[in-house]
Amino acid sequence: MTNIFVIFTIFADWITYSILNLDQNKHLTHSLHFFIEDITKIFVMLVILIYLIGIMRASLDIERVRDYLSGKNRYAGYLMAAAFGAVTPFCSCSSIPLFLAFTAARIPVGITMAFLITSPIVNEVAVLLLGSILGLKFTVIYVSVGIISGMLGGWFFDLIKAEKHLSPLGAKSLDMAATQQANGCSCECSKESTSATITWSERHEFAKNEVKEIVKRIWKWVIIGISVGAIFHGFVPAEWVESNLAAGDWWTVPLASILGIPLYSNASAMIPVAESMLLKGVPVGTTLTFMMSVVGASIPEFLMLKQVMKPKLLITLFSLLLILFSTSGLIFNYIAPIIGVMTK
């Protein structure tokens, strides 16, 4: 932990031990200290990082990116769509309008799926928080798995011709796009000019609104995530973790994937939970699988996607994600000691 983050530890020490005068040997004290340290650290960093990213994103034209993707080679499209998903702050609640917008642009369903799989799992705020709290190596692993999962998912759904399994709403979007194309209406006509220079004042206003909008959307999930992490950190005995999860048995990885399904959160909120798991000795691959399952394969997300996908396609997507996440977790549990990933 770098010197700047020691400030948050000192602040938590002061509140917990000096102001509240709690016994350091109590489980509740450990939980409260974790909660105070992480809630101050994460919210301060969220505000700073979202603002800085907002400054950079002020001139990003999502429509132009969408149009750009529609004309690319299929395999390059998978990579670009997954990479674009990794740098955009969309969550699973945005799945339906994004799905319809991409299909309306005549972007292949596989490329659309590559974006939708990656976007909730990886975002720029979560990446920066991961790097500062859990380290560069874990962050690289997490981002790599998210992007590769998106690309493999996109390729697979094009392979099985997933457009056949869209619901009437999703299929209607494709039909409307095909009709517009047949009538000579290109998606180029929907582009907005971005040639105008954006002033620093406008960038500041955009970034400020980004902070308000994103924090407003995720604050409660972050608090829930920190609370879960604090309870796990303070009350789950290290002996239990070591005997059930830390040993790295193969079955703990798919178990972590299944346990994450009923939960619903975003990547930023899951960071304190992952941090607590790693501090307790849970292997990096098991932690990675649980984190990705919560943010990328949750029941609420699939209930929303049900509006644009038929049950067969939903079940296929769900199964594929669990296989991808579990396989990735098993691989990283095996290679973590080799590459020297530090989890404490």
XYZ file of C-alpha atoms in Angstrom:
344
model
C 0.000 0.000 0.000
C 1.447 3.342 -0.999
C 1.857 6.219 1.422
C -1.240 8.035 0.218
C -3.498 5.135 1.223
C -1.959 4.962 4.692
C -3.944 8.141 5.376
C -7.183 6.168 5.258
C -5.791 3.518 7.605
C -4.693 6.195 10.073
C -8.123 7.828 9.874
C -9.858 4.486 10.554
C -7.460 3.867 13.471
C -8.297 7.279 14.941
C -12.083 6.790 14.668
C -12.108 3.164 15.843
C -9.510 3.187 18.594
C -9.316 6.815 19.757
C -12.785 8.280 19.264
C -14.879 5.139 19.824
C -12.260 3.502 22.081
C -13.141 -0.020 20.911
C -11.348 -3.195 21.917
C -8.951 -4.248 19.144
C -9.551 -7.930 19.922
C -13.286 -7.845 19.114
C -14.737 -9.055 15.809
C -16.994 -6.001 15.646
C -13.973 -3.715 15.949
C -12.224 -5.365 13.007
C -15.400 -5.093 10.910
C -15.946 -1.441 11.803
C -12.316 -0.543 11.105
C -12.518 -2.211 7.682
C -15.799 -0.406 6.941
C -14.497 3.056 7.940
C -11.218 2.650 6.062
C -12.814 1.354 2.858
C -15.820 3.665 2.762
C -13.610 6.756 3.023
C -10.981 5.390 0.638
C -13.391 4.196 -2.030
C -15.710 7.213 -2.058
C -12.833 9.715 -2.114
C -11.235 7.810 -4.972
C -14.542 7.385 -6.791
C -15.152 11.122 -6.872
C -11.592 11.931 -7.981
C -11.328 9.179 -10.566
C -14.786 9.654 -12.082
C -14.082 13.369 -12.444
C -10.712 12.807 -14.145
C -12.162 10.155 -16.436
C -15.101 12.447 -17.180
C -12.671 15.128 -18.354
C -11.160 12.640 -20.795
C -14.526 11.245 -21.912
C -16.114 14.654 -22.494
C -15.629 14.460 -26.257
C -16.364 10.726 -26.653
C -19.126 10.189 -29.217
C -20.757 6.834 -28.450
C -22.792 6.973 -31.678
C -19.609 7.371 -33.713
C -17.998 4.423 -31.921
C -21.100 2.322 -32.575
C -21.031 3.223 -36.272
C -17.298 2.506 -36.396
C -17.803 -0.968 -34.954
C -20.473 -1.839 -37.501
C -18.025 -1.692 -40.404
C -15.158 -3.709 -38.935
C -13.900 -7.235 -39.498
C -15.779 -9.663 -37.265
C -12.784 -10.679 -35.128
C -11.458 -7.134 -34.850
C -15.010 -6.192 -33.914
C -15.015 -8.631 -30.989
C -11.822 -7.117 -29.607
C -12.909 -3.531 -30.147
C -16.389 -4.127 -28.708
C -14.937 -5.811 -25.612
C -12.359 -3.036 -25.206
C -15.065 -0.395 -25.618
C -17.158 -2.200 -23.026
C -14.200 -2.080 -20.646
C -13.893 1.718 -20.844
C -17.564 2.650 -20.639
C -19.428 2.956 -17.322
C -22.477 0.945 -18.372
C -23.974 -1.622 -16.022
C -26.440 -4.428 -16.600
C -29.389 -2.039 -16.174
C -28.358 -0.517 -19.527
C -28.470 -3.863 -21.322
C -31.794 -3.522 -23.153
C -31.411 -0.026 -24.692
C -27.797 -0.779 -25.626
C -28.741 -4.100 -27.186
C -31.453 -2.430 -29.280
C -29.165 0.450 -30.274
C -26.408 -1.897 -31.436
C -28.729 -4.190 -33.381
C -30.394 -1.147 -34.961
C -26.956 -0.165 -36.274
C -26.716 -3.583 -38.006
C -23.839 -4.589 -35.751
C -23.648 -8.412 -35.630
C -25.199 -9.941 -32.527
C -21.856 -11.511 -31.574
C -20.111 -8.135 -31.478
C -23.006 -6.733 -29.474
C -22.703 -9.631 -27.028
C -18.946 -9.044 -26.673
C -19.745 -5.517 -25.532
C -22.597 -6.544 -23.219
C -20.553 -9.282 -21.531
C -17.530 -7.067 -20.894
C -19.209 -3.780 -19.997
C -20.656 -4.652 -16.562
C -17.614 -6.731 -15.589
C -14.905 -4.176 -16.396
C -15.061 -0.400 -16.200
C -12.439 2.281 -15.856
C -13.368 3.241 -12.293
C -13.193 -0.362 -11.085
C -9.849 -0.838 -12.836
C -8.288 2.178 -11.145
C -9.696 1.178 -7.759
C -8.485 -2.385 -8.223
C -5.011 -1.184 -9.101
C -4.778 1.060 -6.060
C -6.251 -1.402 -3.548
C -5.436 -4.896 -4.793
C -2.376 -4.307 -6.951
C -1.422 -4.167 -10.610
C -1.127 -7.917 -11.223
C -4.626 -8.716 -9.947
C -5.995 -5.826 -11.983
C -4.345 -7.032 -15.191
C -5.719 -10.527 -14.563
C -9.240 -9.235 -13.930
C -9.322 -6.986 -17.018
C -7.799 -9.688 -19.233
C -10.385 -12.259 -18.165
C -13.213 -9.770 -18.706
C -12.107 -8.850 -22.236
C -11.279 -12.438 -23.262
C -14.663 -13.599 -21.914
C -16.382 -10.951 -24.019
C -14.493 -11.916 -27.168
C -15.084 -15.656 -26.726
C -18.734 -15.012 -25.942
C -19.145 -12.866 -29.050
C -17.502 -15.476 -31.286
C -19.655 -18.255 -29.811
C -22.941 -16.389 -30.278
C -22.125 -15.619 -33.903
C -21.201 -19.290 -34.350
C -24.625 -20.477 -33.151
C -26.377 -17.648 -35.069
C -27.871 -16.138 -31.940
C -30.055 -13.718 -33.917
C -32.450 -16.659 -34.452
C -33.113 -16.710 -30.725
C -33.964 -13.062 -30.156
C -37.315 -12.211 -28.618
C -39.855 -10.286 -30.767
C -38.508 -6.999 -29.360
C -34.899 -7.805 -30.248
C -35.829 -9.227 -33.653
C -37.922 -6.154 -34.434
C -34.858 -3.961 -33.942
C -32.934 -6.003 -36.505
C -35.856 -5.939 -38.966
C -36.207 -2.153 -38.706
C -32.488 -1.719 -39.331
C -32.644 -4.014 -42.366
C -35.583 -2.045 -43.778
C -33.773 1.258 -43.302
C -30.690 -0.137 -45.030
C -32.784 -1.438 -47.950
C -34.316 2.014 -48.337
C -30.875 3.569 -48.555
C -30.797 5.016 -45.049
C -27.321 4.573 -43.638
C -26.488 4.929 -39.970
C -24.038 7.614 -41.077
C -26.988 9.999 -41.127
C -27.371 9.719 -37.389
C -23.877 10.888 -36.629
C -23.514 14.097 -34.733
C -20.621 16.332 -35.498
C -17.932 16.329 -32.886
C -15.620 18.672 -34.696
C -16.483 21.612 -32.463
C -13.858 22.316 -29.853
C -14.995 21.549 -26.321
C -13.906 24.138 -23.801
C -12.411 23.281 -20.427
C -15.484 24.772 -18.790
C -17.700 22.355 -20.725
C -15.395 19.455 -19.855
C -15.596 20.412 -16.183
C -19.375 20.575 -16.327
C -19.538 17.197 -18.064
C -17.173 15.619 -15.519
C -19.104 17.134 -12.614
C -22.355 15.696 -13.942
C -20.645 12.328 -14.444
C -19.643 12.315 -10.776
C -23.187 13.145 -9.670
C -24.827 10.609 -11.987
C -22.495 7.665 -11.372
C -22.179 8.162 -7.609
C -25.951 8.559 -7.360
C -26.390 5.283 -9.251
C -23.876 3.166 -7.359
C -23.485 4.623 -3.835
C -25.883 2.216 -2.155
C -24.310 -0.784 -3.870
C -20.862 0.372 -2.789
C -22.044 0.668 0.821
C -23.631 -2.793 0.633
C -20.431 -4.202 -0.839
C -18.283 -2.595 1.848
C -20.655 -3.850 4.547
C -20.494 -7.411 3.226
C -16.730 -7.170 3.016
C -16.533 -5.788 6.561
C -18.689 -8.604 7.965
C -16.652 -11.197 6.101
C -13.408 -9.584 7.275
C -14.413 -9.315 10.923
C -16.655 -12.289 11.626
C -15.681 -15.109 9.260
C -12.935 -17.052 11.050
C -9.678 -17.375 9.177
C -9.677 -21.071 10.090
C -12.981 -21.614 8.278
C -11.709 -19.841 5.178
C -8.493 -21.818 5.181
C -10.282 -25.146 5.547
C -13.051 -24.450 3.001
C -11.806 -21.958 0.424
C -8.149 -21.094 0.866
C -6.907 -24.599 0.116
C -7.625 -23.988 -3.572
C -9.602 -27.189 -4.183
C -11.027 -27.216 -7.721
C -14.652 -27.391 -6.545
C -14.383 -24.075 -4.665
C -14.166 -22.187 -7.968
C -17.509 -23.304 -9.484
C -18.990 -23.004 -5.989
C -17.881 -19.356 -5.867
C -19.441 -18.834 -9.297
C -22.785 -20.296 -8.165
C -22.774 -18.346 -4.879
C -22.405 -15.094 -6.808
C -25.481 -15.625 -8.995
C -28.207 -14.526 -6.511
C -26.283 -11.348 -5.698
C -26.462 -8.147 -7.724
C -23.795 -5.497 -7.691
C -21.357 -3.658 -9.929
C -17.614 -4.065 -10.151
C -16.859 -1.000 -8.008
C -19.003 -2.292 -5.150
C -17.423 -5.740 -5.321
C -13.871 -4.470 -4.833
C -14.046 -4.275 -1.004
C -15.589 -7.753 -0.908
C -12.779 -9.108 -3.088
C -10.223 -7.289 -0.952
C -11.614 -8.906 2.197
C -11.629 -12.358 0.577
C -8.018 -12.012 -0.509
C -6.959 -10.780 2.928
C -8.575 -13.884 4.427
C -6.513 -16.092 2.127
C -9.061 -16.971 -0.559
C -7.105 -17.803 -3.756
C -7.021 -15.148 -6.451
C -8.843 -17.333 -9.008
C -11.681 -18.165 -6.608
C -12.033 -14.483 -5.712
C -11.948 -13.524 -9.393
C -14.683 -16.032 -10.236
C -16.960 -14.857 -7.424
C -16.490 -11.200 -8.320
C -17.228 -11.740 -12.014
C -20.220 -13.956 -11.292
C -21.823 -11.268 -9.129
C -21.413 -8.481 -11.691
C -21.764 -10.468 -14.932
C -24.132 -13.382 -14.313
C -26.667 -12.111 -11.782
C -30.356 -13.025 -11.818
C -31.589 -9.374 -12.063
C -29.524 -8.844 -15.209
C -31.020 -11.909 -16.883
C -34.540 -10.859 -15.919
C -33.929 -7.615 -17.843
C -32.333 -9.380 -20.804
C -35.374 -11.665 -20.978
C -37.155 -8.821 -22.772
C -34.833 -9.068 -25.788
C -33.756 -12.725 -25.724
C -35.657 -15.998 -25.836
C -35.191 -18.417 -22.906
C -32.911 -20.736 -24.921
C -30.492 -17.881 -25.651
C -30.597 -16.694 -22.037
C -29.789 -20.179 -20.740
C -26.951 -20.454 -23.248
C -25.528 -17.080 -22.205
C -25.861 -17.945 -18.521
C -24.141 -21.325 -18.934
C -21.363 -19.890 -21.068
C -20.563 -17.183 -18.511
C -20.358 -19.682 -15.650
C -18.063 -21.920 -17.716
C -15.833 -18.992 -18.724
C -15.584 -17.597 -15.193
C -14.978 -20.983 -13.554
C -12.362 -21.982 -16.135
C -10.577 -18.665 -15.700
C -10.624 -19.061 -11.920
C -9.138 -22.558 -12.096
C -6.394 -21.393 -14.458
C -5.449 -18.418 -12.290
C -5.470 -20.445 -9.093
C -2.896 -22.651 -10.794
C -0.683 -19.905 -12.221
C -0.960 -17.351 -9.367
C 1.980 -18.822 -7.382
C 4.023 -18.981 -10.601
C 3.489 -15.351 -11.582
C 3.748 -14.200 -7.977
C 0.379 -12.537 -7.515
C 0.308 -11.027 -4.032
C -3.073 -11.132 -2.331
C -2.120 -9.719 1.047
